[in-house]
Short mmCIF file of N, CA, C and O in Angstrom, two decimals:
data_model
loop_
_atom_site.label_atom_id
_atom_site.label_comp_id
_atom_site.label_asym_id
_atom_site.label_seq_id
_atom_site.Cartn_x
_atom_site.Cartn_y
_atom_site.Cartn_z
N MET A 145 228.36 107.86 193.25
CA MET A 145 228.98 108.69 194.36
C MET A 145 230.05 109.74 193.71
O MET A 145 230.92 109.23 193.03
N GLN A 146 229.77 110.93 194.08
CA GLN A 146 230.85 111.96 193.54
C GLN A 146 231.80 112.08 194.57
O GLN A 146 231.57 112.24 195.67
N LYS A 147 233.10 112.16 194.00
CA LYS A 147 234.41 112.48 194.92
C LYS A 147 234.47 113.88 194.88
O LYS A 147 234.68 114.45 193.79
N SER A 148 234.93 114.53 196.01
CA SER A 148 235.41 115.83 196.11
C SER A 148 236.99 115.75 196.01
O SER A 148 237.51 114.71 196.16
N ASP A 149 237.50 117.02 195.79
CA ASP A 149 239.09 117.09 195.74
C ASP A 149 239.65 116.45 196.99
O ASP A 149 240.83 115.96 197.11
N THR A 150 239.05 116.82 198.19
CA THR A 150 239.68 116.49 199.49
C THR A 150 239.38 115.03 199.84
O THR A 150 239.97 114.59 200.86
N ASP A 151 238.44 114.35 199.18
CA ASP A 151 238.21 112.98 199.58
C ASP A 151 238.58 112.07 198.25
O ASP A 151 237.83 111.36 197.77
N LYS A 152 239.76 111.99 198.10
CA LYS A 152 240.43 111.15 197.06
C LYS A 152 240.57 109.86 197.45
O LYS A 152 241.07 109.55 198.52
N ALA A 153 240.01 108.69 196.62
CA ALA A 153 240.18 107.31 197.08
C ALA A 153 241.57 107.04 197.04
O ALA A 153 241.98 105.99 197.72
N GLU A 154 242.43 107.68 196.32
CA GLU A 154 243.88 107.40 196.19
C GLU A 154 244.49 107.57 197.41
O GLU A 154 245.61 107.02 197.69
N PHE A 155 244.12 108.48 198.24
CA PHE A 155 244.68 108.87 199.60
C PHE A 155 243.43 108.93 200.71
O PHE A 155 242.63 109.45 200.75
N GLN A 156 243.84 107.89 201.73
CA GLN A 156 242.88 107.65 202.83
C GLN A 156 243.58 107.92 204.07
O GLN A 156 244.40 107.07 204.40
N LYS A 157 243.24 108.96 204.81
CA LYS A 157 243.72 109.11 206.07
C LYS A 157 243.29 108.23 207.19
O LYS A 157 242.14 108.10 207.34
N ILE A 158 244.06 107.66 207.94
CA ILE A 158 243.69 106.61 209.00
C ILE A 158 243.49 107.43 210.27
O ILE A 158 242.69 107.44 211.06
N ASN A 159 244.64 108.15 210.75
CA ASN A 159 244.75 108.94 211.75
C ASN A 159 245.69 109.99 211.50
O ASN A 159 246.37 110.16 210.33
N ALA A 160 246.29 110.81 212.55
CA ALA A 160 247.18 111.85 212.36
C ALA A 160 248.55 111.39 211.84
O ALA A 160 249.29 112.10 211.28
N ASN A 161 248.91 109.95 212.16
CA ASN A 161 250.14 109.50 211.87
C ASN A 161 250.09 108.28 210.72
O ASN A 161 251.19 107.89 210.44
N GLU A 162 248.95 108.01 210.23
CA GLU A 162 248.88 106.95 209.28
C GLU A 162 247.86 107.38 208.08
O GLU A 162 246.91 107.96 208.30
N PHE A 163 248.32 106.93 206.87
CA PHE A 163 247.44 107.05 205.88
C PHE A 163 247.69 105.88 204.79
O PHE A 163 248.99 105.34 204.73
N THR A 164 247.01 105.57 203.86
CA THR A 164 247.11 104.56 202.82
C THR A 164 246.85 105.34 201.46
O THR A 164 246.33 106.32 201.37
N VAL A 165 247.73 104.93 200.53
CA VAL A 165 247.68 105.64 199.12
C VAL A 165 247.69 104.45 198.04
O VAL A 165 248.26 103.39 198.30
N ASP A 166 247.11 104.71 196.97
CA ASP A 166 247.25 103.86 195.85
C ASP A 166 248.60 104.09 195.17
O ASP A 166 249.18 105.09 195.28
N GLY A 167 249.16 102.96 194.68
CA GLY A 167 250.41 103.04 194.12
C GLY A 167 250.49 104.06 192.84
O GLY A 167 251.55 104.51 192.29
N THR A 168 249.33 104.11 192.33
CA THR A 168 249.20 105.01 190.98
C THR A 168 249.11 106.63 191.47
O THR A 168 249.22 107.34 190.53
N LEU A 169 249.07 106.93 192.82
CA LEU A 169 249.10 108.36 192.99
C LEU A 169 250.49 109.17 192.68
O LEU A 169 251.34 108.40 192.96
N GLY A 170 250.17 110.14 192.05
CA GLY A 170 251.41 110.95 191.71
C GLY A 170 252.20 111.38 192.87
O GLY A 170 251.72 111.67 193.90
N LEU A 171 253.48 111.37 192.59
CA LEU A 171 254.47 111.98 193.59
C LEU A 171 254.03 113.30 194.17
O LEU A 171 254.10 113.67 195.30
N TYR A 172 253.86 114.15 193.21
CA TYR A 172 253.47 115.62 193.62
C TYR A 172 252.28 115.72 194.32
O TYR A 172 251.96 116.41 195.20
N GLU A 173 251.10 114.90 193.94
CA GLU A 173 249.89 114.87 194.71
C GLU A 173 250.11 114.34 196.19
O GLU A 173 249.65 114.93 197.02
N LEU A 174 251.05 113.22 196.27
CA LEU A 174 251.42 112.76 197.60
C LEU A 174 252.06 113.80 198.45
O LEU A 174 251.78 114.10 199.65
N ASN A 175 252.97 114.58 197.79
CA ASN A 175 253.75 115.65 198.41
C ASN A 175 252.71 116.69 198.99
O ASN A 175 252.79 117.11 200.10
N ASP A 176 251.75 117.07 198.05
CA ASP A 176 250.75 118.04 198.59
C ASP A 176 249.86 117.50 199.69
O ASP A 176 249.63 118.12 200.71
N LEU A 177 249.35 116.30 199.59
CA LEU A 177 248.46 115.75 200.39
C LEU A 177 249.16 115.35 201.82
O LEU A 177 248.52 115.42 202.94
N ALA A 178 250.42 114.95 201.86
CA ALA A 178 251.18 114.50 203.09
C ALA A 178 252.12 115.40 203.57
O ALA A 178 252.87 115.12 204.48
N LYS A 179 252.26 116.50 202.88
CA LYS A 179 253.40 117.42 203.25
C LYS A 179 254.79 116.76 203.05
O LYS A 179 255.60 117.01 204.07
N LEU A 180 254.97 116.14 202.10
CA LEU A 180 256.18 115.60 202.03
C LEU A 180 257.03 116.26 200.66
O LEU A 180 256.40 117.27 200.05
N GLU A 181 258.23 115.93 200.64
CA GLU A 181 259.00 116.57 199.55
C GLU A 181 259.76 115.37 198.55
O GLU A 181 260.97 115.62 198.53
N LEU A 182 259.04 114.53 198.09
CA LEU A 182 259.67 113.54 197.37
C LEU A 182 259.75 113.95 195.93
O LEU A 182 258.89 114.52 195.39
N ASP A 183 260.90 113.58 195.24
CA ASP A 183 261.17 114.02 193.93
C ASP A 183 261.93 112.83 193.28
O ASP A 183 262.86 112.43 193.87
N SER A 184 261.75 112.58 192.08
CA SER A 184 262.64 111.50 191.31
C SER A 184 262.50 111.79 189.80
O SER A 184 261.30 112.03 189.30
N PRO A 185 263.56 111.90 189.24
CA PRO A 185 263.53 112.12 187.71
C PRO A 185 263.21 110.91 187.02
O PRO A 185 262.79 110.92 185.77
N ASP A 186 263.13 109.75 187.73
CA ASP A 186 262.93 108.47 187.06
C ASP A 186 261.35 107.96 187.21
O ASP A 186 261.10 107.12 186.30
N VAL A 187 260.60 108.34 188.04
CA VAL A 187 259.46 107.86 188.26
C VAL A 187 258.28 108.96 188.68
O VAL A 187 258.95 110.04 188.99
N SER A 188 257.12 108.77 188.45
CA SER A 188 255.92 109.77 188.54
C SER A 188 255.02 109.36 189.56
O SER A 188 254.29 110.31 190.10
N THR A 189 255.02 108.01 189.93
CA THR A 189 253.95 107.59 190.95
C THR A 189 254.66 107.10 192.31
O THR A 189 255.85 106.83 192.27
N VAL A 190 253.84 107.13 193.31
CA VAL A 190 254.40 106.62 194.55
C VAL A 190 254.83 105.21 194.56
O VAL A 190 256.01 104.75 195.03
N GLY A 191 254.03 104.33 193.86
CA GLY A 191 254.48 102.87 193.60
C GLY A 191 255.60 102.80 193.03
O GLY A 191 256.49 102.03 193.22
N GLY A 192 255.87 103.46 191.96
CA GLY A 192 257.23 103.70 191.12
C GLY A 192 258.31 104.07 191.98
O GLY A 192 259.46 103.47 191.90
N TYR A 193 258.02 105.06 192.91
CA TYR A 193 259.07 105.58 193.73
C TYR A 193 259.54 104.51 194.69
O TYR A 193 260.83 104.33 194.89
N VAL A 194 258.69 103.73 195.41
CA VAL A 194 259.01 102.67 196.37
C VAL A 194 259.71 101.54 195.53
O VAL A 194 260.86 101.06 196.04
N THR A 195 259.33 101.21 194.24
CA THR A 195 260.02 100.11 193.52
C THR A 195 261.44 100.65 193.18
O THR A 195 262.29 99.91 193.23
N HIS A 196 261.67 101.80 192.91
CA HIS A 196 262.78 102.51 192.52
C HIS A 196 263.73 102.38 193.76
O HIS A 196 264.90 102.05 193.51
N LEU A 197 263.23 102.87 194.96
CA LEU A 197 264.01 102.77 196.28
C LEU A 197 264.63 101.30 196.41
O LEU A 197 265.75 101.19 196.79
N LEU A 198 263.72 100.53 196.27
CA LEU A 198 263.95 98.99 196.78
C LEU A 198 264.89 98.28 195.57
O LEU A 198 265.54 97.38 195.87
N GLY A 199 264.67 98.78 194.33
CA GLY A 199 265.54 98.14 193.30
C GLY A 199 264.86 97.10 192.56
O GLY A 199 265.38 96.34 191.76
N HIS A 200 263.58 96.65 193.18
CA HIS A 200 262.87 95.57 192.68
C HIS A 200 261.49 95.81 192.90
O HIS A 200 261.03 96.63 193.72
N LEU A 201 260.59 95.03 192.20
CA LEU A 201 259.19 95.14 192.45
C LEU A 201 258.85 94.44 193.85
O LEU A 201 259.19 93.34 193.96
N PRO A 202 258.48 95.27 194.72
CA PRO A 202 258.33 94.74 196.04
C PRO A 202 257.13 93.76 196.26
O PRO A 202 256.17 93.79 195.45
N LYS A 203 257.17 92.90 197.26
CA LYS A 203 256.18 91.90 197.52
C LYS A 203 255.38 92.54 198.69
O LYS A 203 255.68 93.30 199.37
N GLN A 204 254.22 92.11 198.70
CA GLN A 204 253.23 92.45 199.86
C GLN A 204 253.97 92.19 201.24
O GLN A 204 254.50 91.17 201.39
N GLY A 205 253.93 93.35 202.11
CA GLY A 205 254.58 93.24 203.37
C GLY A 205 255.92 93.85 203.51
O GLY A 205 256.49 94.09 204.57
N GLU A 206 256.53 94.06 202.25
CA GLU A 206 257.98 94.64 202.34
C GLU A 206 257.77 96.25 202.88
O GLU A 206 256.78 96.78 202.76
N GLN A 207 258.84 96.56 203.58
CA GLN A 207 258.90 97.81 203.98
C GLN A 207 260.08 98.69 203.53
O GLN A 207 261.15 98.04 203.32
N VAL A 208 259.85 100.06 203.58
CA VAL A 208 260.94 100.98 203.29
C VAL A 208 260.60 102.16 203.98
O VAL A 208 259.71 102.56 204.34
N LYS A 209 261.78 102.91 204.47
CA LYS A 209 261.61 104.11 205.31
C LYS A 209 261.79 105.30 204.15
O LYS A 209 262.60 105.41 203.47
N ILE A 210 260.83 106.23 204.19
CA ILE A 210 260.75 107.31 203.39
C ILE A 210 260.55 108.58 204.31
O ILE A 210 259.52 108.68 204.92
N ASP A 211 261.52 109.51 204.21
CA ASP A 211 261.70 110.62 205.28
C ASP A 211 261.11 109.91 206.63
O ASP A 211 261.99 109.16 207.22
N ASN A 212 260.14 110.49 207.33
CA ASN A 212 259.98 109.98 208.62
C ASN A 212 258.86 109.11 208.67
O ASN A 212 258.07 109.07 209.69
N TYR A 213 258.63 108.50 207.72
CA TYR A 213 257.49 107.36 207.42
C TYR A 213 258.16 105.94 207.25
O TYR A 213 259.09 105.84 206.46
N LEU A 214 257.53 104.99 207.95
CA LEU A 214 257.66 103.62 207.63
C LEU A 214 256.67 103.22 206.56
O LEU A 214 255.47 103.38 206.90
N VAL A 215 257.05 102.98 205.36
CA VAL A 215 256.07 102.62 204.27
C VAL A 215 255.93 101.04 204.11
O VAL A 215 257.02 100.36 203.83
N THR A 216 254.81 100.49 204.25
CA THR A 216 254.57 99.03 203.98
C THR A 216 253.72 98.94 202.65
O THR A 216 252.90 99.49 202.41
N VAL A 217 254.27 97.89 202.00
CA VAL A 217 253.51 97.53 200.69
C VAL A 217 252.38 96.74 201.23
O VAL A 217 252.50 95.46 201.49
N SER A 218 251.18 97.22 200.82
CA SER A 218 249.85 96.55 201.34
C SER A 218 249.29 95.63 200.25
O SER A 218 248.88 94.50 200.54
N GLN A 219 249.38 95.99 199.01
CA GLN A 219 248.85 95.18 197.86
C GLN A 219 249.75 95.29 196.68
O GLN A 219 250.14 96.41 196.41
N THR A 220 249.92 94.36 196.12
CA THR A 220 250.66 94.34 194.74
C THR A 220 249.98 93.45 193.80
O THR A 220 249.12 92.51 194.20
N ASP A 221 250.36 93.52 192.48
CA ASP A 221 250.08 92.49 191.50
C ASP A 221 251.35 92.08 190.83
O ASP A 221 252.45 92.41 191.24
N ALA A 222 251.27 91.36 189.79
CA ALA A 222 252.28 90.85 189.04
C ALA A 222 253.31 91.93 188.49
O ALA A 222 254.49 91.66 188.26
N ARG A 223 252.74 93.19 188.31
CA ARG A 223 253.55 94.28 187.64
C ARG A 223 253.65 95.54 188.37
O ARG A 223 254.44 96.39 187.98
N ARG A 224 252.98 95.66 189.45
CA ARG A 224 252.93 97.06 190.05
C ARG A 224 252.51 97.02 191.51
O ARG A 224 251.91 95.98 192.07
N VAL A 225 252.98 98.00 192.28
CA VAL A 225 252.46 98.23 193.66
C VAL A 225 250.99 98.92 193.58
O VAL A 225 250.87 99.87 192.96
N LYS A 226 250.07 98.18 194.21
CA LYS A 226 248.73 98.76 194.15
C LYS A 226 248.29 99.57 195.34
O LYS A 226 247.62 100.45 195.29
N GLN A 227 248.80 99.30 196.58
CA GLN A 227 248.53 100.05 197.61
C GLN A 227 249.77 100.06 198.64
O GLN A 227 250.31 99.15 198.84
N LEU A 228 249.86 101.40 199.33
CA LEU A 228 250.90 101.51 200.30
C LEU A 228 250.30 102.02 201.54
O LEU A 228 249.48 102.75 201.58
N HIS A 229 250.90 101.64 202.82
CA HIS A 229 250.54 102.11 204.03
C HIS A 229 251.65 102.93 204.53
O HIS A 229 252.82 102.45 204.80
N PHE A 230 251.44 104.19 204.95
CA PHE A 230 252.38 105.14 205.49
C PHE A 230 252.24 105.33 207.05
O PHE A 230 250.97 105.53 207.32
N ARG A 231 253.18 105.13 207.87
CA ARG A 231 252.98 105.23 209.19
C ARG A 231 254.18 106.23 209.81
O ARG A 231 255.44 105.83 209.46
N LYS A 232 253.92 107.33 210.36
CA LYS A 232 254.96 108.15 210.94
C LYS A 232 255.70 107.46 211.87
O LYS A 232 255.16 106.91 212.82
N ILE A 233 257.14 107.63 211.84
CA ILE A 233 257.96 107.08 212.84
C ILE A 233 258.30 108.16 213.92
O ILE A 233 258.47 109.36 213.43
N ALA A 234 258.22 107.77 215.18
CA ALA A 234 258.58 108.79 216.12
C ALA A 234 259.95 109.29 215.95
O ALA A 234 260.89 108.54 215.71
N GLU A 235 260.15 110.50 215.95
CA GLU A 235 261.39 111.19 215.74
C GLU A 235 262.27 111.14 217.04
O GLU A 235 261.84 111.59 218.04
N THR A 236 263.47 110.55 216.95
CA THR A 236 264.39 110.46 218.13
C THR A 236 265.70 111.12 217.64
O THR A 236 266.12 111.01 216.65
N LYS A 237 266.07 112.07 218.70
CA LYS A 237 267.25 112.93 218.60
C LYS A 237 268.33 112.07 219.16
O LYS A 237 268.18 111.73 220.30
N PRO A 238 269.48 112.04 218.54
CA PRO A 238 270.65 111.32 219.31
C PRO A 238 271.13 112.28 220.22
O PRO A 238 271.48 113.35 220.13
N VAL A 239 271.31 111.75 221.45
CA VAL A 239 271.61 112.30 222.68
C VAL A 239 273.23 112.31 222.72
O VAL A 239 273.86 113.19 223.26
N GLU A 240 273.83 111.25 222.18
CA GLU A 240 275.36 111.10 222.23
C GLU A 240 276.25 112.25 221.90
O GLU A 240 277.10 112.46 222.48
N ALA A 241 275.75 112.88 220.73
CA ALA A 241 276.55 113.88 220.25
C ALA A 241 276.71 114.98 221.20
O ALA A 241 277.86 115.77 221.36
N ALA A 242 275.72 115.40 221.93
CA ALA A 242 275.74 116.56 222.89
C ALA A 242 276.53 116.20 224.18
O ALA A 242 276.78 117.14 224.93
N THR A 243 276.69 114.99 224.39
CA THR A 243 277.29 114.66 225.57
C THR A 243 278.75 114.15 225.65
O THR A 243 279.42 113.77 226.59
N LYS A 244 279.29 114.32 224.51
CA LYS A 244 280.70 113.78 224.27
C LYS A 244 281.62 114.81 224.98
O LYS A 244 281.53 116.05 224.60
N PRO A 245 282.60 114.43 225.78
CA PRO A 245 283.48 115.39 226.52
C PRO A 245 284.28 116.12 225.48
O PRO A 245 284.69 117.25 225.90
N ASP A 246 284.79 115.56 224.32
CA ASP A 246 285.67 116.33 223.46
C ASP A 246 285.01 116.98 222.40
O ASP A 246 285.56 117.67 221.47
N ALA A 247 283.64 117.31 222.49
CA ALA A 247 282.85 117.99 221.53
C ALA A 247 283.20 119.50 221.53
O ALA A 247 283.19 120.19 220.46
N ALA A 248 283.77 120.14 222.59
CA ALA A 248 284.06 121.57 222.54
C ALA A 248 285.63 121.79 222.06
O ALA A 248 286.01 122.83 221.84
N LEU A 249 286.42 120.67 221.92
CA LEU A 249 287.80 120.84 221.45
C LEU A 249 287.80 121.21 219.91
O LEU A 249 287.03 120.80 219.17
#
């Protein structure tokens, strides 16, 4: 089976708000595919990025927030993150700041 550039096995769109990626997918590739702006001088893959954010090799089921996504570690092995699940978090704007009576002072 031949893969096209738009049908990468490393990136699988589930719906408008969810997708899964291989931990070996490059950060820059993920940025292009998911319209993110992740950057790190220390790591080059999304699995490495999540490991770096958490400060340890994550276990299956661990979660971390990246931009407006909740990222769940779907698969790991003894040394690396194998698959991650991204789910967009509904953006909520704080109402409190606009309703403070002393905001105009």
